Amino acid sequence: MAAPNDNFFERVYTVARQIPYGKVTSYGAIAKALGTARSARMVGWAMNACHNMEDVPAHRVVNRKGLLTGKHHFDGTNLMQQLLESEGIKVVNNQIVDFDKVYWEPGISV
């Protein structure tokens, strides 16, 4: 039997896979796009659970202020930051520079 969160997690991954290269979104924006009362924290749990799923760009999901709050879930010291910087996103002190310019708002309900 599947865990109760499996379907929710898959819906989170569907949205995360749509985040364009060089853009980021927030945990709360994904929760809102899913049209659910589930919290941004649940989206964070889903992102943490996908660390072995190479097709889910978890590094593009940050908190509502552009902070890399999930970075400790990535292998290596600064892997999340390195992945973002490889896409042209500047990060200083674990925060995305010009967050509003690289922010992507999911506009779908999954």
CSV table of C-alpha atoms in Angstrom, one decimal:
chain,number,residue,atom,x,y,z
A,1,MET,CA,0.0,0.0,0.0
A,2,ALA,CA,1.3,3.5,-0.9
A,3,ALA,CA,2.0,6.0,1.8
A,4,PRO,CA,-0.6,8.7,2.1
A,5,ASN,CA,1.7,11.4,0.9
A,6,ASP,CA,2.8,9.6,-2.3
A,7,ASN,CA,0.2,11.2,-4.5
A,8,PHE,CA,0.8,14.6,-3.1
A,9,PHE,CA,4.6,14.2,-3.5
A,10,GLU,CA,4.1,13.2,-7.1
A,11,ARG,CA,1.9,16.3,-7.7
A,12,VAL,CA,4.7,18.4,-6.2
A,13,TYR,CA,7.3,16.8,-8.5
A,14,THR,CA,5.0,17.5,-11.5
A,15,VAL,CA,5.1,21.2,-10.7
A,16,ALA,CA,8.8,21.2,-9.9
A,17,ARG,CA,9.7,19.6,-13.2
A,18,GLN,CA,8.1,22.6,-14.9
A,19,ILE,CA,10.4,25.2,-13.3
A,20,PRO,CA,12.3,26.6,-16.2
A,21,TYR,CA,16.1,26.4,-16.3
A,22,GLY,CA,17.6,29.6,-14.7
A,23,LYS,CA,14.4,30.2,-12.6
A,24,VAL,CA,13.3,29.3,-9.1
A,25,THR,CA,10.1,29.1,-7.2
A,26,SER,CA,9.1,28.7,-3.6
A,27,TYR,CA,7.7,25.9,-1.5
A,28,GLY,CA,4.6,28.0,-0.8
A,29,ALA,CA,4.1,28.8,-4.5
A,30,ILE,CA,4.0,25.1,-5.3
A,31,ALA,CA,1.5,24.4,-2.5
A,32,LYS,CA,-0.7,27.2,-3.9
A,33,ALA,CA,-0.4,25.9,-7.4
A,34,LEU,CA,-1.6,22.5,-6.2
A,35,GLY,CA,-4.7,24.2,-4.8
A,36,THR,CA,-4.5,22.4,-1.6
A,37,ALA,CA,-4.5,23.3,2.1
A,38,ARG,CA,-1.3,21.5,2.5
A,39,SER,CA,1.5,23.7,3.7
A,40,ALA,CA,4.7,24.8,2.2
A,41,ARG,CA,6.4,22.5,4.8
A,42,MET,CA,4.8,19.5,3.1
A,43,VAL,CA,6.3,20.6,-0.2
A,44,GLY,CA,9.6,20.8,1.6
A,45,TRP,CA,9.3,17.2,2.8
A,46,ALA,CA,8.5,16.2,-0.8
A,47,MET,CA,11.6,18.0,-2.1
A,48,ASN,CA,13.7,16.3,0.6
A,49,ALA,CA,12.3,12.9,-0.4
A,50,CYS,CA,13.3,13.3,-4.1
A,51,HIS,CA,17.1,13.6,-3.6
A,52,ASN,CA,17.6,10.5,-5.8
A,53,MET,CA,15.3,11.6,-8.6
A,54,GLU,CA,17.5,13.3,-11.2
A,55,ASP,CA,14.5,14.5,-13.2
A,56,VAL,CA,13.2,16.7,-10.3
A,57,PRO,CA,15.1,20.0,-10.1
A,58,ALA,CA,14.8,20.3,-6.3
A,59,HIS,CA,17.6,22.9,-6.3
A,60,ARG,CA,15.2,25.4,-7.9
A,61,VAL,CA,12.8,25.4,-5.0
A,62,VAL,CA,13.7,27.8,-2.2
A,63,ASN,CA,11.9,29.6,0.6
A,64,ARG,CA,9.6,32.7,-0.1
A,65,LYS,CA,12.5,35.1,0.5
A,66,GLY,CA,14.9,33.3,-1.8
A,67,LEU,CA,16.9,31.6,0.9
A,68,LEU,CA,18.5,28.2,0.2
A,69,THR,CA,16.8,26.6,3.3
A,70,GLY,CA,17.0,23.1,1.8
A,71,LYS,CA,20.7,23.2,1.0
A,72,HIS,CA,21.6,20.8,3.8
A,73,HIS,CA,19.6,18.0,2.0
A,74,PHE,CA,22.0,18.1,-1.0
A,75,ASP,CA,25.3,16.1,-1.1
A,76,GLY,CA,28.4,18.2,-0.7
A,77,THR,CA,28.8,21.5,1.1
A,78,ASN,CA,27.4,23.9,-1.5
A,79,LEU,CA,25.8,21.6,-4.2
A,80,MET,CA,22.5,23.5,-4.2
A,81,GLN,CA,24.2,26.8,-4.7
A,82,GLN,CA,26.6,25.4,-7.4
A,83,LEU,CA,23.6,24.0,-9.3
A,84,LEU,CA,21.8,27.3,-9.2
A,85,GLU,CA,25.0,29.2,-10.2
A,86,SER,CA,25.5,26.8,-13.1
A,87,GLU,CA,22.1,28.1,-14.4
A,88,GLY,CA,23.2,31.7,-14.1
A,89,ILE,CA,21.5,32.4,-10.7
A,90,LYS,CA,23.7,34.4,-8.4
A,91,VAL,CA,23.7,33.4,-4.7
A,92,VAL,CA,25.3,35.3,-1.9
A,93,ASN,CA,25.2,34.2,1.8
A,94,ASN,CA,22.7,31.4,0.9
A,95,GLN,CA,20.3,33.9,-0.7
A,96,ILE,CA,19.4,34.4,-4.3
A,97,VAL,CA,20.4,37.8,-5.6
A,98,ASP,CA,17.6,39.6,-7.5
A,99,PHE,CA,15.2,36.9,-6.4
A,100,ASP,CA,12.2,38.7,-8.1
A,101,LYS,CA,14.0,38.5,-11.5
A,102,VAL,CA,14.5,34.8,-11.4
A,103,TYR,CA,11.3,33.9,-9.6
A,104,TRP,CA,8.8,31.7,-11.5
A,105,GLU,CA,5.2,31.4,-10.3
A,106,PRO,CA,3.6,28.1,-11.1
A,107,GLY,CA,0.3,28.9,-12.9
A,108,ILE,CA,-1.3,25.6,-13.1
A,109,SER,CA,-3.3,23.4,-10.9
A,110,VAL,CA,-2.0,19.8,-10.8
